[in-house]
């Protein structure tokens, strides 16, 4: 069923709002009242707040700024704008929200705090936004040096939790690691493998338009190969190009919209891709030179 752009955008923002609320509950109702930490930019803000007492909402915005600037050169402008709005909304909810203290049991705090936080982050990412800048750092280093996004975020948090152990206590650091593990796993489950790439095969009579739209609007490389279709062994045959490309999951909804606007009956096959080597995985258009995109 084909939906209007307004409907699609509204649905995305409603889901992002739900993710922000869920993440703020995890932070404000579980982690903050009990002095627990998390990973990423949120963890840095929590640690600085714990040491020098600056408002955590302000710290979240300040520490997110460098990653958002990095995101300008790494992901689409639309994702950056949505992330800015999401982070500001997240900070405001943390500042003004009052959910009370649900439990003081440390194990329950780690599990359910991480559950809410991970679910909220995952829902935001599924709809083209981020609540934590460390994901943008991971995407940038992956594009630049081929480093795994998961490993980048893991190393980032190893340093953070080591500092937490020295500055606060080893016990808080250990419970914070448990919270981070739960958050990371729930985030992965929510977005169905954001750290991995997804392969897409597209079959459509409007393959030329779709091919041009994907390269122009998504900035990804692609491969085409010849195919033919018909009905039965003696059916009418038609030659056409089959499109094959690999993208990050954060862009999958945008790809669906691009294809739907051209051919809502296009045949699309999606599959997980756990490792990519060689070729051109992603190529960003030079805004000044407007370079063409090479094929994979």
Coordinates of C-alpha atoms in Angstrom, one line a residue, residues 35-281:
X35 CA 24.2 6.6 40.3
X36 CA 24.6 4.1 37.5
X37 CA 26.4 4.9 34.2
X38 CA 25.9 4.0 30.6
X39 CA 28.1 3.9 27.6
X40 CA 28.7 6.4 24.8
X41 CA 28.0 10.1 25.0
X42 CA 25.3 9.5 27.6
X43 CA 27.9 7.7 29.8
X44 CA 30.3 10.7 29.4
X45 CA 27.6 13.1 30.4
X46 CA 26.7 10.9 33.4
X47 CA 30.3 10.7 34.5
X48 CA 31.0 14.4 34.3
X49 CA 27.7 15.1 36.1
X50 CA 28.8 12.8 38.8
X51 CA 32.2 14.5 39.2
X52 CA 31.4 18.2 38.8
X53 CA 27.6 18.4 39.1
X54 CA 26.8 20.1 35.8
X55 CA 23.2 19.5 34.6
X56 CA 23.2 16.3 32.6
X57 CA 20.7 17.7 30.0
X58 CA 23.2 20.4 29.1
X59 CA 26.1 18.0 29.0
X60 CA 24.2 15.7 26.7
X61 CA 23.7 18.5 24.1
X62 CA 27.3 19.8 24.5
X63 CA 29.0 16.4 24.2
X64 CA 26.8 15.5 21.2
X65 CA 27.8 18.5 19.2
X66 CA 31.2 17.2 17.9
X67 CA 29.5 13.9 16.8
X68 CA 26.7 15.8 15.0
X69 CA 29.3 17.9 13.1
X70 CA 31.0 14.6 12.2
X71 CA 27.7 13.2 11.1
X72 CA 27.3 16.1 8.6
X73 CA 30.2 14.5 6.7
X74 CA 29.2 10.9 7.3
X75 CA 25.4 10.4 7.0
X76 CA 22.7 12.4 5.3
X77 CA 21.6 15.9 6.3
X78 CA 18.2 14.6 7.0
X79 CA 19.5 12.1 9.6
X80 CA 21.6 14.8 11.2
X81 CA 18.6 17.2 11.5
X82 CA 16.4 14.4 13.0
X83 CA 19.2 13.5 15.4
X84 CA 19.6 17.1 16.6
X85 CA 15.8 17.3 17.3
X86 CA 15.9 13.9 19.0
X87 CA 18.9 14.8 21.2
X88 CA 17.4 18.1 22.3
X89 CA 14.0 16.5 23.0
X90 CA 15.8 13.7 24.9
X91 CA 17.7 16.3 27.0
X92 CA 14.5 18.3 27.8
X93 CA 12.7 15.1 28.9
X94 CA 15.6 14.2 31.2
X95 CA 15.6 17.7 32.6
X96 CA 11.8 18.1 33.1
X97 CA 10.6 14.5 33.3
X98 CA 9.8 13.0 36.7
X99 CA 9.2 9.2 36.7
X100 CA 10.0 8.5 40.3
X101 CA 12.3 5.8 41.5
X102 CA 11.0 2.4 40.4
X103 CA 13.5 0.2 42.2
X104 CA 16.7 0.3 44.2
X105 CA 17.7 -3.2 43.4
X106 CA 21.0 -2.9 41.5
X107 CA 20.5 -5.9 39.3
X108 CA 17.0 -4.8 38.3
X109 CA 18.3 -1.3 37.6
X110 CA 21.0 -2.7 35.3
X111 CA 18.6 -5.0 33.4
X112 CA 15.5 -2.8 33.1
X113 CA 17.4 0.5 32.8
X114 CA 19.4 -1.0 29.9
X115 CA 16.2 -2.6 28.5
X116 CA 14.4 0.8 28.3
X117 CA 17.5 2.7 27.1
X118 CA 18.4 0.1 24.4
X119 CA 14.8 -0.1 23.2
X120 CA 14.6 3.7 22.9
X121 CA 17.9 4.0 21.1
X122 CA 17.0 1.1 18.7
X123 CA 13.6 2.6 17.8
X124 CA 15.2 6.0 17.1
X125 CA 17.9 4.3 14.8
X126 CA 15.3 2.3 12.9
X127 CA 13.6 5.6 12.0
X128 CA 16.8 7.4 10.9
X129 CA 17.9 9.2 14.0
X130 CA 20.4 8.7 16.9
X131 CA 20.3 9.6 20.6
X132 CA 24.0 8.8 21.2
X133 CA 26.8 10.3 19.0
X134 CA 29.0 7.3 19.5
X135 CA 27.0 5.5 16.7
X136 CA 27.9 8.3 14.3
X137 CA 31.6 7.9 15.3
X138 CA 31.4 4.2 14.6
X139 CA 29.8 4.8 11.2
X140 CA 32.5 7.4 10.3
X141 CA 35.4 5.2 11.3
X142 CA 33.8 2.3 9.5
X143 CA 33.5 4.3 6.3
X144 CA 37.0 5.8 6.6
X145 CA 39.1 2.8 7.8
X146 CA 36.8 -0.2 7.5
X147 CA 36.6 -0.7 11.3
X148 CA 33.6 -2.6 12.7
X149 CA 31.0 -0.2 14.2
X150 CA 30.5 -2.6 17.1
X151 CA 34.3 -2.7 17.8
X152 CA 34.6 1.1 17.7
X153 CA 31.8 1.6 20.2
X154 CA 33.2 -1.2 22.4
X155 CA 36.7 0.4 22.5
X156 CA 35.1 3.8 23.2
X157 CA 33.2 2.3 26.2
X158 CA 36.2 0.3 27.5
X159 CA 38.0 3.6 28.0
X160 CA 34.9 5.2 29.6
X161 CA 34.2 2.4 32.0
X162 CA 37.9 2.3 33.0
X163 CA 37.8 5.9 33.9
X164 CA 34.5 5.3 35.8
X165 CA 36.2 2.5 37.9
X166 CA 39.0 4.9 38.8
X167 CA 36.9 8.0 39.4
X168 CA 33.8 6.6 41.0
X169 CA 34.2 2.9 42.1
X170 CA 34.8 -0.5 40.6
X171 CA 31.4 -1.7 41.7
X172 CA 29.6 1.1 39.8
X173 CA 31.8 0.4 36.8
X174 CA 30.9 -3.3 36.8
X175 CA 27.1 -2.6 37.1
X176 CA 27.5 0.0 34.4
X177 CA 29.1 -2.5 32.1
X178 CA 26.2 -4.9 32.7
X179 CA 23.8 -2.0 31.9
X180 CA 25.7 -1.3 28.7
X181 CA 25.6 -5.0 27.6
X182 CA 21.9 -5.1 28.1
X183 CA 21.4 -1.8 26.3
X184 CA 23.6 -2.9 23.3
X185 CA 21.9 -6.3 23.0
X186 CA 18.4 -4.8 23.1
X187 CA 19.4 -2.1 20.6
X188 CA 20.6 -4.8 18.2
X189 CA 17.4 -6.7 18.6
X190 CA 15.3 -3.6 18.1
X191 CA 17.0 -2.6 14.9
X192 CA 17.7 -6.1 13.7
X193 CA 21.4 -5.8 13.3
X194 CA 22.3 -2.1 12.8
X195 CA 26.0 -3.0 13.0
X196 CA 25.6 -5.2 9.9
X197 CA 24.9 -4.2 6.4
X198 CA 21.9 -5.2 4.4
X199 CA 21.9 -6.4 0.8
X200 CA 19.0 -5.4 -1.5
X201 CA 18.1 -6.9 -4.9
X202 CA 15.5 -4.9 -6.9
X203 CA 13.5 -6.1 -9.9
X204 CA 11.4 -3.5 -11.7
X205 CA 10.5 -2.3 -15.2
X206 CA 11.6 1.1 -14.1
X207 CA 15.1 0.0 -13.2
X208 CA 16.8 2.9 -14.9
X209 CA 14.9 5.5 -12.8
X210 CA 15.3 3.5 -9.6
X211 CA 19.1 3.0 -10.3
X212 CA 19.5 6.8 -10.8
X213 CA 17.4 7.7 -7.7
X214 CA 19.3 5.3 -5.4
X215 CA 22.7 6.6 -6.5
X216 CA 21.6 10.3 -6.4
X217 CA 19.5 10.3 -3.2
X218 CA 21.2 7.6 -1.1
X219 CA 24.8 8.1 -2.4
X220 CA 25.5 4.3 -2.5
X221 CA 27.3 2.3 -5.1
X222 CA 25.4 -0.5 -6.9
X223 CA 25.8 -3.3 -9.3
X224 CA 23.4 -4.2 -12.2
X225 CA 23.2 -7.5 -14.0
X226 CA 21.1 -8.6 -16.9
X227 CA 17.9 -10.6 -16.4
X228 CA 14.8 -11.7 -18.3
X229 CA 11.3 -12.5 -17.2
X230 CA 8.2 -14.2 -18.7
X231 CA 5.5 -16.6 -17.8
X232 CA 6.3 -20.3 -18.3
X233 CA 8.7 -21.7 -20.8
X234 CA 7.0 -20.1 -23.8
X235 CA 5.9 -16.9 -22.1
X236 CA 6.8 -13.4 -23.3
X237 CA 10.3 -12.6 -22.5
X238 CA 11.6 -9.2 -21.5
X239 CA 15.2 -8.1 -20.8
X240 CA 15.9 -5.7 -18.0
X241 CA 18.6 -4.8 -15.4
X242 CA 18.5 -6.4 -11.9
X243 CA 19.8 -3.9 -9.3
X244 CA 21.9 -5.1 -6.4
X245 CA 23.3 -2.8 -3.7
X246 CA 24.4 -2.8 -0.1
X247 CA 23.4 -0.2 2.5
X248 CA 23.4 0.5 6.2
X249 CA 20.1 -0.5 7.8
X250 CA 19.6 3.1 8.9
X251 CA 18.9 4.0 5.3
X252 CA 16.5 1.1 4.5
X253 CA 13.3 3.1 5.0
X254 CA 14.5 5.9 2.8
X255 CA 15.3 3.3 0.1
X256 CA 11.8 1.9 0.3
X257 CA 10.3 5.4 -0.1
X258 CA 12.5 6.0 -3.1
X259 CA 11.5 2.8 -4.8
X260 CA 7.8 3.2 -3.9
X261 CA 7.6 6.6 -5.5
X262 CA 8.9 5.2 -8.8
X263 CA 7.3 1.7 -8.8
X264 CA 5.2 0.6 -5.9
X265 CA 5.0 -2.9 -7.4
X266 CA 8.8 -3.4 -7.6
X267 CA 10.0 -6.8 -6.4
X268 CA 12.5 -6.3 -3.5
X269 CA 14.6 -8.9 -1.8
X270 CA 16.6 -8.0 1.4
X271 CA 19.2 -10.1 3.1
X272 CA 21.8 -9.7 5.9
X273 CA 25.4 -9.0 5.0
X274 CA 27.8 -9.6 7.8
X275 CA 31.0 -8.6 6.1
X276 CA 32.0 -6.5 3.1
X277 CA 35.4 -6.3 1.4
X278 CA 36.5 -4.5 -1.7
X279 CA 34.4 -2.5 -4.1
X280 CA 32.7 0.8 -3.3
X281 CA 30.3 0.3 -0.4

